[in-house]
GROMACS .gro file of C-alpha atoms in nm:
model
  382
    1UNK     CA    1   7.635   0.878  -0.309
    2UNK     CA    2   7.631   0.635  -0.626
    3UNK     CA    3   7.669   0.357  -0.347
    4UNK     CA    4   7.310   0.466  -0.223
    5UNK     CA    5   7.078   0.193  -0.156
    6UNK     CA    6   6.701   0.299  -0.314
    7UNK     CA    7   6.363   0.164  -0.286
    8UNK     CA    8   6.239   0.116  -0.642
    9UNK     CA    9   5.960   0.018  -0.821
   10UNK     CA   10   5.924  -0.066  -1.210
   11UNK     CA   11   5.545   0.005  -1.323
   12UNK     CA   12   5.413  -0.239  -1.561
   13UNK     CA   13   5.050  -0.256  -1.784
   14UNK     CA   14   4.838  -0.496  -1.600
   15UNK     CA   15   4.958  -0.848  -1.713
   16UNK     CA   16   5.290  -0.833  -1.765
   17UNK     CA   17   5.437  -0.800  -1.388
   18UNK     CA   18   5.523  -1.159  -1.402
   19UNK     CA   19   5.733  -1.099  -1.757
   20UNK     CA   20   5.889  -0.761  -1.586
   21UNK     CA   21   6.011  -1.024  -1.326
   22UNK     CA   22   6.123  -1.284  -1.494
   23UNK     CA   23   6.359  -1.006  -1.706
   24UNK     CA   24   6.471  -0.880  -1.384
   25UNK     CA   25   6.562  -1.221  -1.238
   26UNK     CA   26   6.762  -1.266  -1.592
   27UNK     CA   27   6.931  -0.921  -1.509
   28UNK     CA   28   7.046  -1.082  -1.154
   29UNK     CA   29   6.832  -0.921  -0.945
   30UNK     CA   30   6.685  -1.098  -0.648
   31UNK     CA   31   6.417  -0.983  -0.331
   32UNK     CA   32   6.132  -0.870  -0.588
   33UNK     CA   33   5.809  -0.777  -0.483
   34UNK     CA   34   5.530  -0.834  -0.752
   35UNK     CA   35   5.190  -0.690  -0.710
   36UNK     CA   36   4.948  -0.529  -0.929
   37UNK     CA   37   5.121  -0.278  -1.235
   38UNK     CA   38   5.460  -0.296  -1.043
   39UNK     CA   39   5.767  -0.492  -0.925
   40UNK     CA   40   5.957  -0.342  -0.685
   41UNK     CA   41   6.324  -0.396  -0.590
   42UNK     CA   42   6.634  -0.249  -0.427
   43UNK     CA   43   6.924  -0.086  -0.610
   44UNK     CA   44   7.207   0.169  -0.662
   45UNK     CA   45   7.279   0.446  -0.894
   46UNK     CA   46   7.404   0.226  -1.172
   47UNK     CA   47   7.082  -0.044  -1.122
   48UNK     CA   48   6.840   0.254  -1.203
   49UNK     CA   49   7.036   0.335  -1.517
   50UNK     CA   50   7.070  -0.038  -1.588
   51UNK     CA   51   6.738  -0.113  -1.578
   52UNK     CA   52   6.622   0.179  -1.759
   53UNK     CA   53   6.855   0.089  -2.040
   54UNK     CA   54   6.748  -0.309  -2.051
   55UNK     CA   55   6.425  -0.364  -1.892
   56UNK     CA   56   6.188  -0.412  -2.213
   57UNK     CA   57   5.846  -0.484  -2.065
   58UNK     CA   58   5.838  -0.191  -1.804
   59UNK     CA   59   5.680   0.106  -1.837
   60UNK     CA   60   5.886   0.325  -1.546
   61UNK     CA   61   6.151   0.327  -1.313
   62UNK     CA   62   6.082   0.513  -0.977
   63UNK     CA   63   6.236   0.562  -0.659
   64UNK     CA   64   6.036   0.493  -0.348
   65UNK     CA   65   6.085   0.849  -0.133
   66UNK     CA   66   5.832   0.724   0.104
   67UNK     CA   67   5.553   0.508   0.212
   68UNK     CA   68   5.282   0.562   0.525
   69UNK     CA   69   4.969   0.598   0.605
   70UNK     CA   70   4.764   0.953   0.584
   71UNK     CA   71   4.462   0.979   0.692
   72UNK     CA   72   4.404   1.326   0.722
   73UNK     CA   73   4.580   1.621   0.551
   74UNK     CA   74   4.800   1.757   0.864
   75UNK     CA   75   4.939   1.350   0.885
   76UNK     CA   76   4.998   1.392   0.471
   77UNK     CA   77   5.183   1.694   0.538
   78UNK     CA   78   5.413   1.595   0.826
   79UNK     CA   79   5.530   1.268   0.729
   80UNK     CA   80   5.600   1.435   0.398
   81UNK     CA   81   5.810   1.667   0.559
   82UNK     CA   82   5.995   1.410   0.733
   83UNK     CA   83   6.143   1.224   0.466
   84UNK     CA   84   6.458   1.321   0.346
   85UNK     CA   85   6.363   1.538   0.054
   86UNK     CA   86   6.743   1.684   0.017
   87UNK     CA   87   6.853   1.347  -0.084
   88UNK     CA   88   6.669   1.387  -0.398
   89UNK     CA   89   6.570   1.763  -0.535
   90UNK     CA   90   6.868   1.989  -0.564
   91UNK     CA   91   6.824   2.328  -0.440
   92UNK     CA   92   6.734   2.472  -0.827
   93UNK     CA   93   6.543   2.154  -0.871
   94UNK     CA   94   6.225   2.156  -1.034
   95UNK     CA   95   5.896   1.943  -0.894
   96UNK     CA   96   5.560   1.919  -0.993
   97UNK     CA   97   5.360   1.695  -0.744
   98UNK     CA   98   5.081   1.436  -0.946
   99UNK     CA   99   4.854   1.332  -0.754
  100UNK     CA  100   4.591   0.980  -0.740
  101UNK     CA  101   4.339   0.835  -0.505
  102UNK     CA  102   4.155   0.537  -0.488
  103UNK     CA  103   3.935   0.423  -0.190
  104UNK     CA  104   4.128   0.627   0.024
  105UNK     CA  105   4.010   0.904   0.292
  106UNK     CA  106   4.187   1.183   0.110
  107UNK     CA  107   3.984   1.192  -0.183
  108UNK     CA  108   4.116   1.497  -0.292
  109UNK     CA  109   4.389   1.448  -0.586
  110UNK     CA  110   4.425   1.841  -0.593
  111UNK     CA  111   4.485   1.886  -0.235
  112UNK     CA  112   4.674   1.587  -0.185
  113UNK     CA  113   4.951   1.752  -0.417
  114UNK     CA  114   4.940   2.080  -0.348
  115UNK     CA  115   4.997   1.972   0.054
  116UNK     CA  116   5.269   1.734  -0.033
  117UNK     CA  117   5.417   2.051  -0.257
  118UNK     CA  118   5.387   2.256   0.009
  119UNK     CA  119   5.575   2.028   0.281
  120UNK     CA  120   5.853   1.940   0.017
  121UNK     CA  121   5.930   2.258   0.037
  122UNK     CA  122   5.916   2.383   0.367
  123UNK     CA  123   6.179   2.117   0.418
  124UNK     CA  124   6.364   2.194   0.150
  125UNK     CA  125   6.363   2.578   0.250
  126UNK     CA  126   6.530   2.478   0.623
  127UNK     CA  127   6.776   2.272   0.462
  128UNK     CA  128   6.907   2.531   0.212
  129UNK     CA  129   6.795   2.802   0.418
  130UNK     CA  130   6.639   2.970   0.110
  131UNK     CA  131   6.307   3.138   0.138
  132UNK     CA  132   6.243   3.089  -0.227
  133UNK     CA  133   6.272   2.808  -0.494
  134UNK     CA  134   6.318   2.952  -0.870
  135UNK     CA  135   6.289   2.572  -0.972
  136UNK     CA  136   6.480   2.672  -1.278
  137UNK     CA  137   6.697   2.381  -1.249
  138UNK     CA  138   6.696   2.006  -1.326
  139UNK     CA  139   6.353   1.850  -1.357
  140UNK     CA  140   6.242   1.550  -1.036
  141UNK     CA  141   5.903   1.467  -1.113
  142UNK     CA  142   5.710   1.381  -0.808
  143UNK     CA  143   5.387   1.157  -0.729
  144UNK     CA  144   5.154   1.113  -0.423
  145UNK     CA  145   4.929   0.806  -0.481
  146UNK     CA  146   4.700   0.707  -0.193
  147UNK     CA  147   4.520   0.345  -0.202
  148UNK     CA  148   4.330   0.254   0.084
  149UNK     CA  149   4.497   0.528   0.264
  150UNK     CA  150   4.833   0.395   0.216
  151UNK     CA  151   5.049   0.732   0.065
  152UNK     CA  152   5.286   0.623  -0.160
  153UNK     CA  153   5.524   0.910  -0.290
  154UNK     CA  154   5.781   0.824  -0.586
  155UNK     CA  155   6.013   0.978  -0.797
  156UNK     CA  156   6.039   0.866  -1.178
  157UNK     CA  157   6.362   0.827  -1.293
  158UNK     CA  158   6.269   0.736  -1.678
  159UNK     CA  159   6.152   1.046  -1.815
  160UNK     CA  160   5.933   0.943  -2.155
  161UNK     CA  161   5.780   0.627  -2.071
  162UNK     CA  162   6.010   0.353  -2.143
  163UNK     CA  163   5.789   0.229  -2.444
  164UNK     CA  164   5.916   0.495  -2.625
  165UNK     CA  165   6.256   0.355  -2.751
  166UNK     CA  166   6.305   0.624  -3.002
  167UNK     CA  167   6.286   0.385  -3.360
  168UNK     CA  168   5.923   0.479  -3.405
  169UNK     CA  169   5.901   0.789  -3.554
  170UNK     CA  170   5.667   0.703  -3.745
  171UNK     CA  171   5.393   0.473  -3.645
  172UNK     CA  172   5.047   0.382  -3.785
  173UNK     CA  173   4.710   0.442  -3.711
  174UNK     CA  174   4.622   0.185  -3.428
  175UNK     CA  175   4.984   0.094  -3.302
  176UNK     CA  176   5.126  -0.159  -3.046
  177UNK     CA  177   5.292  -0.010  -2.758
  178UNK     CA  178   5.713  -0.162  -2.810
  179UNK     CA  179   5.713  -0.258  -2.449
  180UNK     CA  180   5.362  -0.500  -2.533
  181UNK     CA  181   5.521  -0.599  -2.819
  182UNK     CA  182   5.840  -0.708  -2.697
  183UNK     CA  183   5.629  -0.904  -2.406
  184UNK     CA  184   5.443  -1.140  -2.709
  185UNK     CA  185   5.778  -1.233  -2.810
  186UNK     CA  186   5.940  -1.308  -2.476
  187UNK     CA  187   5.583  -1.488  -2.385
  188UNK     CA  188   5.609  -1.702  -2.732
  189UNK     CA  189   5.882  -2.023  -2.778
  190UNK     CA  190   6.036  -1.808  -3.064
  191UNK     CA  191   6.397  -1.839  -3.050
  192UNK     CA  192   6.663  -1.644  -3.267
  193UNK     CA  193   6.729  -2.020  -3.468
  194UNK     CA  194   6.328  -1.985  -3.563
  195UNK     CA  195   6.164  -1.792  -3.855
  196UNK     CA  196   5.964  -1.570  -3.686
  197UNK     CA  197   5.631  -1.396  -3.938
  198UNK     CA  198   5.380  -1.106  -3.855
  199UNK     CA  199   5.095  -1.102  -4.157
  200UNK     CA  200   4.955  -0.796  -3.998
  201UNK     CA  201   5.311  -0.602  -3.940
  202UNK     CA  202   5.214  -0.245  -3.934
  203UNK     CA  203   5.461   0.002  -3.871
  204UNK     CA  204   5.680  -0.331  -3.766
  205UNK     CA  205   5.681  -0.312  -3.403
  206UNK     CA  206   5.644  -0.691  -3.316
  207UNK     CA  207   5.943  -0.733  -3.569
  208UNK     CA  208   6.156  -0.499  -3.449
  209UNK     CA  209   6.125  -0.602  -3.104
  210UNK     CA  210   6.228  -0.928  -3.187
  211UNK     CA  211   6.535  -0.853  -3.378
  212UNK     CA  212   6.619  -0.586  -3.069
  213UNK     CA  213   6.587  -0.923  -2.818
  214UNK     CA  214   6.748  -1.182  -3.062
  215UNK     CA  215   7.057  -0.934  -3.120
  216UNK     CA  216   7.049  -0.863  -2.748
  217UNK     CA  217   7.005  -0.494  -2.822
  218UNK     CA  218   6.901  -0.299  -2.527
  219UNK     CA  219   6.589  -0.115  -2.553
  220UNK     CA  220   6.698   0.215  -2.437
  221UNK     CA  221   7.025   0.213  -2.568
  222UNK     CA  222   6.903   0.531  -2.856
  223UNK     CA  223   6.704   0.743  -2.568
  224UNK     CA  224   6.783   0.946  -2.259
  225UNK     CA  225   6.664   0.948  -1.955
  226UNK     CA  226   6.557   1.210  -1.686
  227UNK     CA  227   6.773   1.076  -1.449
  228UNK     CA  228   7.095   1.147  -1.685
  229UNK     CA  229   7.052   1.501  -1.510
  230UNK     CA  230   6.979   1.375  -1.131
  231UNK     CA  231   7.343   1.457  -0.918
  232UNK     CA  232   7.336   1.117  -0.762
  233UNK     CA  233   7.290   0.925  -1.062
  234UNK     CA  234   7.448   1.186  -1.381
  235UNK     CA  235   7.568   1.098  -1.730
  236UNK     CA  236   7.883   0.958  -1.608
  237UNK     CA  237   7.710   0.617  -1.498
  238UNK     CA  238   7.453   0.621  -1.787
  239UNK     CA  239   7.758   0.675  -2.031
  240UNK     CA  240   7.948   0.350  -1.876
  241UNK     CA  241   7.606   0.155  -1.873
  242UNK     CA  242   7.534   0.282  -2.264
  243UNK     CA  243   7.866   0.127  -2.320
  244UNK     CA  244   7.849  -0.209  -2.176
  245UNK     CA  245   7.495  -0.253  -2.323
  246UNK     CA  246   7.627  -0.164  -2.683
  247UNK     CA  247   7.984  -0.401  -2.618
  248UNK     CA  248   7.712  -0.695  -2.537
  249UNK     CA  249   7.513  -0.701  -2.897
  250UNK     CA  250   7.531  -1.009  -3.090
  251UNK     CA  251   7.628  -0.861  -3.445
  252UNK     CA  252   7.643  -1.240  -3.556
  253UNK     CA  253   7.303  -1.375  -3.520
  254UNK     CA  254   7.142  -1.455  -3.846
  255UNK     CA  255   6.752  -1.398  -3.807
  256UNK     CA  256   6.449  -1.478  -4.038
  257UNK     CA  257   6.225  -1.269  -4.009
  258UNK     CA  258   5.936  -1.204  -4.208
  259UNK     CA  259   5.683  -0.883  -4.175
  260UNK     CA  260   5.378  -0.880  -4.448
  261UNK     CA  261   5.098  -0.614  -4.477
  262UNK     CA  262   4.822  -0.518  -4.750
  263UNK     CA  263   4.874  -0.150  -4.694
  264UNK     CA  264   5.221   0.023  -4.839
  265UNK     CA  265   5.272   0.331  -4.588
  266UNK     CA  266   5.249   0.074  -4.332
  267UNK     CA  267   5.541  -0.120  -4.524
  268UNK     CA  268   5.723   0.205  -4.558
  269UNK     CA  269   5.671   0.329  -4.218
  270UNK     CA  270   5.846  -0.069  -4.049
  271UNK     CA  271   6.094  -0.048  -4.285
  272UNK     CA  272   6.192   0.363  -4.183
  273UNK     CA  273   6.179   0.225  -3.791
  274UNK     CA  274   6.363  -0.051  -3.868
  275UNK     CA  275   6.646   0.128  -4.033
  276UNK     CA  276   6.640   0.421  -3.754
  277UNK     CA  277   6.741   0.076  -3.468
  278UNK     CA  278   6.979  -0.052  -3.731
  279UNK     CA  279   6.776  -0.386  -3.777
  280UNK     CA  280   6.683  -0.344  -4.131
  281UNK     CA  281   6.931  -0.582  -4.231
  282UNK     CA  282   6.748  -0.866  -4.005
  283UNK     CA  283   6.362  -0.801  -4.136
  284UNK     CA  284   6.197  -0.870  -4.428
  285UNK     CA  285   5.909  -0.666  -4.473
  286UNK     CA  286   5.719  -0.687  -4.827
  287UNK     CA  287   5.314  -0.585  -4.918
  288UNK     CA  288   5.108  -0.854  -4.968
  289UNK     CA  289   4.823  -1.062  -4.858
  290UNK     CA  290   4.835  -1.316  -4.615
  291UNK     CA  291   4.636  -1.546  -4.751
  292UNK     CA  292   4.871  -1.545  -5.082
  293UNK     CA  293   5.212  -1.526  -4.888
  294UNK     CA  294   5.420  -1.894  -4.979
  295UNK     CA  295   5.559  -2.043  -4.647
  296UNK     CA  296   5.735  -2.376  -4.577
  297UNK     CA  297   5.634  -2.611  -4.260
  298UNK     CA  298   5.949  -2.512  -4.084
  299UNK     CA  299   5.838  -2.493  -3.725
  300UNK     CA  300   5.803  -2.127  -3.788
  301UNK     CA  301   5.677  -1.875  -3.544
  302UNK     CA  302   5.367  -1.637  -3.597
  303UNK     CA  303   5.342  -1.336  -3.363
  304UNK     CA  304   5.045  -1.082  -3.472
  305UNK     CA  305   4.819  -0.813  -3.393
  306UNK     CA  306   4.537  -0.840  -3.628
  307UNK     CA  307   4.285  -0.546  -3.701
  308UNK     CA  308   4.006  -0.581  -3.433
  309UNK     CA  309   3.738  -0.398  -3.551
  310UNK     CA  310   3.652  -0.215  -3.260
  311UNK     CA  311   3.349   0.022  -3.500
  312UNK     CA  312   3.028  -0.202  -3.554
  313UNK     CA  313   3.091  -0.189  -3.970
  314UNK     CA  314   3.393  -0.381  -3.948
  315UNK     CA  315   3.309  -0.682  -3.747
  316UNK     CA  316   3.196  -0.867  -4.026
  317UNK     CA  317   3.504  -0.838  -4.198
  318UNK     CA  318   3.716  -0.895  -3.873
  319UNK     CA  319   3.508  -1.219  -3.848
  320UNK     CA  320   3.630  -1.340  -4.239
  321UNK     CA  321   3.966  -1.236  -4.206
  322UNK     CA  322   4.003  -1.410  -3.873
  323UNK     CA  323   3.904  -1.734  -4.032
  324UNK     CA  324   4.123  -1.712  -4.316
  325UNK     CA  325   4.393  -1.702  -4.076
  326UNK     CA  326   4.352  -1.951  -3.914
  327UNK     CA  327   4.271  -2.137  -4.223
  328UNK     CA  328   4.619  -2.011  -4.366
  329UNK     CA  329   4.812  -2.168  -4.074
  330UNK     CA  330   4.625  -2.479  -4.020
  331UNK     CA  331   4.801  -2.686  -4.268
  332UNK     CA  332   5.140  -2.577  -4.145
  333UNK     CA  333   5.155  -2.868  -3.859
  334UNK     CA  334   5.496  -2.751  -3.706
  335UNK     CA  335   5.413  -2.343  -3.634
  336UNK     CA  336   5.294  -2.216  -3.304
  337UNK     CA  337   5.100  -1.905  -3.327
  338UNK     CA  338   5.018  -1.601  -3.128
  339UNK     CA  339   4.809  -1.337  -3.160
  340UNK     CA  340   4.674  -1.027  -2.972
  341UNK     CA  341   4.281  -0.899  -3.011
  342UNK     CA  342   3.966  -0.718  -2.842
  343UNK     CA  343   3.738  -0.979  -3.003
  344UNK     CA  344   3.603  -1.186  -2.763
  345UNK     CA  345   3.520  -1.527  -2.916
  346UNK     CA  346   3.812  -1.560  -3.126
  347UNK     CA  347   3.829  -1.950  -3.003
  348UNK     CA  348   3.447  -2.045  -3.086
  349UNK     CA  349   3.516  -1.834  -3.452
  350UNK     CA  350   3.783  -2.024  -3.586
  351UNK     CA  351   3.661  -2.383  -3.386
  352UNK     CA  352   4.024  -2.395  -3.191
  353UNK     CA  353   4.082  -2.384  -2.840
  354UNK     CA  354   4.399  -2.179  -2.743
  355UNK     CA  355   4.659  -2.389  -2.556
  356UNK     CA  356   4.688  -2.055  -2.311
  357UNK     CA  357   4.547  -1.768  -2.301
  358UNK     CA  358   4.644  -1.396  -2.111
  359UNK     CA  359   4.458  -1.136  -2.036
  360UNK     CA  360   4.664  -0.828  -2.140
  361UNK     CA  361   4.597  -0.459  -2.249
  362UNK     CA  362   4.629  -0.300  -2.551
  363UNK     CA  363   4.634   0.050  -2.418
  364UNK     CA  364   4.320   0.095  -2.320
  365UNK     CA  365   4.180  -0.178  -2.476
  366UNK     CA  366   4.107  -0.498  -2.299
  367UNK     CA  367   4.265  -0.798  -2.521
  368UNK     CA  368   4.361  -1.197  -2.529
  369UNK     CA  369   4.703  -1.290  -2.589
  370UNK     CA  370   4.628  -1.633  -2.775
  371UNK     CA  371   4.839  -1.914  -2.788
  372UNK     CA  372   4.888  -2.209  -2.951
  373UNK     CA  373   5.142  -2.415  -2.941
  374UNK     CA  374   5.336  -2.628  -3.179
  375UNK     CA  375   5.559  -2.921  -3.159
  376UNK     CA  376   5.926  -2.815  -3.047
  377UNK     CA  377   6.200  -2.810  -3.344
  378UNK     CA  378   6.413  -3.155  -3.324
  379UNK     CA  379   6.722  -3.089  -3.168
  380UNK     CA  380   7.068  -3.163  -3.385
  381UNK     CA  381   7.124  -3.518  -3.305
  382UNK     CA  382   6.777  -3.610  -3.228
   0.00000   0.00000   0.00000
């Protein structure tokens, strides 16, 4: 069955489905379907391990079961039971049923899932001619998501979302999610050749994504997945991907990289997660100002999350440390700079337009990826 053919879509946070696609292209796939949180693609058995393992922007991997349109509960319920449910849930399988709705005529999330529940396994009962499910077995977690009446019903495949690469035991109080992390780098012009800093490093997150992308070490190689237990995907193909991934890291690269904070557990916790991914070696991380930290005009590479001050006390203070950054770096001619942040007139604060800016989210939190840019290192022989 591993040479199955599966609808699937990888979820993204709103304003990264163009990064998710461009890592996907790199990965060699092809026919992608971008819309809003999601890319969605076609691939095997060994694709939905591979892109679990690599993919470092995406939150999920599902498989597309089925797609139609339900506008009342006895259509929800049949065209559930039509689709090949067998193909997927093994006869000890267990399946809870989530559930969403948005401007849809089957409002109700509860009864959407317990329908869809109750058709999944009224097939499954003909096909295994059981008249009971145990559901002691193997976990296949399901969802039913209607928008505008359109029933979507997927299967995730990742287990833990895939942000959760298994280096960050312990992170700090207001941490950056690895998978938002990783996308600042891949959205900057650092490059492995460039020193790379974070004055506000945290628990190192920013850092450690970068050494994990300039060492070509795949995100998920430390985790498992869910789908490690499915029948039609199993350990065996996760164990050869696991494999490939770890004969294709780049144990050579020499990186500079550079990770300052004021506050020591912070320090302590980036330099625990870095050790835990085995990029210790490749960071720097010291306590100390950023206003007192020596640099050198190198065409260096600043990629931050600042404090943002999100409680009414701490705006002020935001507001000076905000200009003292940018006062820190404007001297240094040759470094492009990015950073992440809630507050909204970052640009009229400081008195510099951003050469681009993105709309991203910080969990919850509706942020700015700033960027400016600055000239490009001179090439040997230029």
């Amino acid at each position: 069955m591993n040479g199955k053919i599966y609808d699937l879509i990888v979820t993204t946070t709103f304003g990264l489905e163009a990064v998710v696609k461009r890592e996907l292209l790199d990965m060699g796939y092809d026919n992608l379907k971008v819309s809003d949180g999601k890319v969605e693609l076609q691939g095997n058995a060994r694709d939905i391990a591979t892109i679990n393992m690599k993919i470092r922007c995406g939150e999920r991997v599902l498989i597309k079961v089925g797609e139609f349109k339900a506008l009342s509960f006895e259509e929800l319920f049949n065209k559930t039971y039509e689709l090949p449910w067998e193909d997927y849930i093994s006869v000890d399988g267990k399946f809870p049923v989530e559930g969403k709705s948005i401007k849809s005529k089957l409002f109700s999330i509860s009864d959407c899932q317990s329908i869809c529940k109750k058709a999944i396994v009224e097939k499954l009962k003909s096909v295994y001619n059981v008249d009971w499910f145990e559901e002691t077995g193997e976990l296949y977690k399901l969802e039913v998501a209607l928008l505008k009446d359109i029933a979507t019903i997927t299967l995730d495949t990742s287990g833990e979302g895939l942000h959760k690469r298994g280096y960050r035991e312990r992170a700090g109080d207001a941490p950056l999610k690895e998978t938002l992390a990783a996308a600042m780098v891949l959205l900057s012009y650092w490059n492995p050749s460039r020193t790379l800093y974070d004055p506000f490093c945290g628990s190192g997150t920013i850092l450690i994504e970068a050494a994990m992308i300039g060492k070509n070490i795949a995100p998920g190689i430390d985790r498992s997945f869910v789908s490690e237990k499915f029948p039609y995907v199993g350990e065996k193909i996760y164990k050869e991907v696991r494999i490939k991934c770890l004969s294709e890291i780049d144990h050579d690269v020499k990186l500079h990289l550079l990770g300052s904070d004021i506050d020591k557990r912070s320090i302590l916790r980036a330099r625990d997660n870095a050790e835990m991914i085995g990029v210790n070696e490749d960071i720097q991380f010291f306590m100390k100002d950023m206003r007192n930290v020596d640099l050198e005009d190198n065409y260096g590479v600043v990629i931050t999350n600042p404090p943002y001050g999100e409680r009414m006390g701490e705006i002020k203070e935001v507001e000076r440390l905000y200009k003292d950054f940018h006062k820190k770096f404007k001297p240094f001619k040759t470094w492009s700079v990015y950073l992440i942040t809630s507050y909204e007139n970052y640009e009229k604060l400081v008195g510099r337009k951003a050469d681009r800016k993105r709309k991203l989210y910080n969990g919850r939190i509706k942020s700015c990826f700033y960027q400016y840019y600055g000239p490009r290192p001179p090439r040997e022989g230029d």
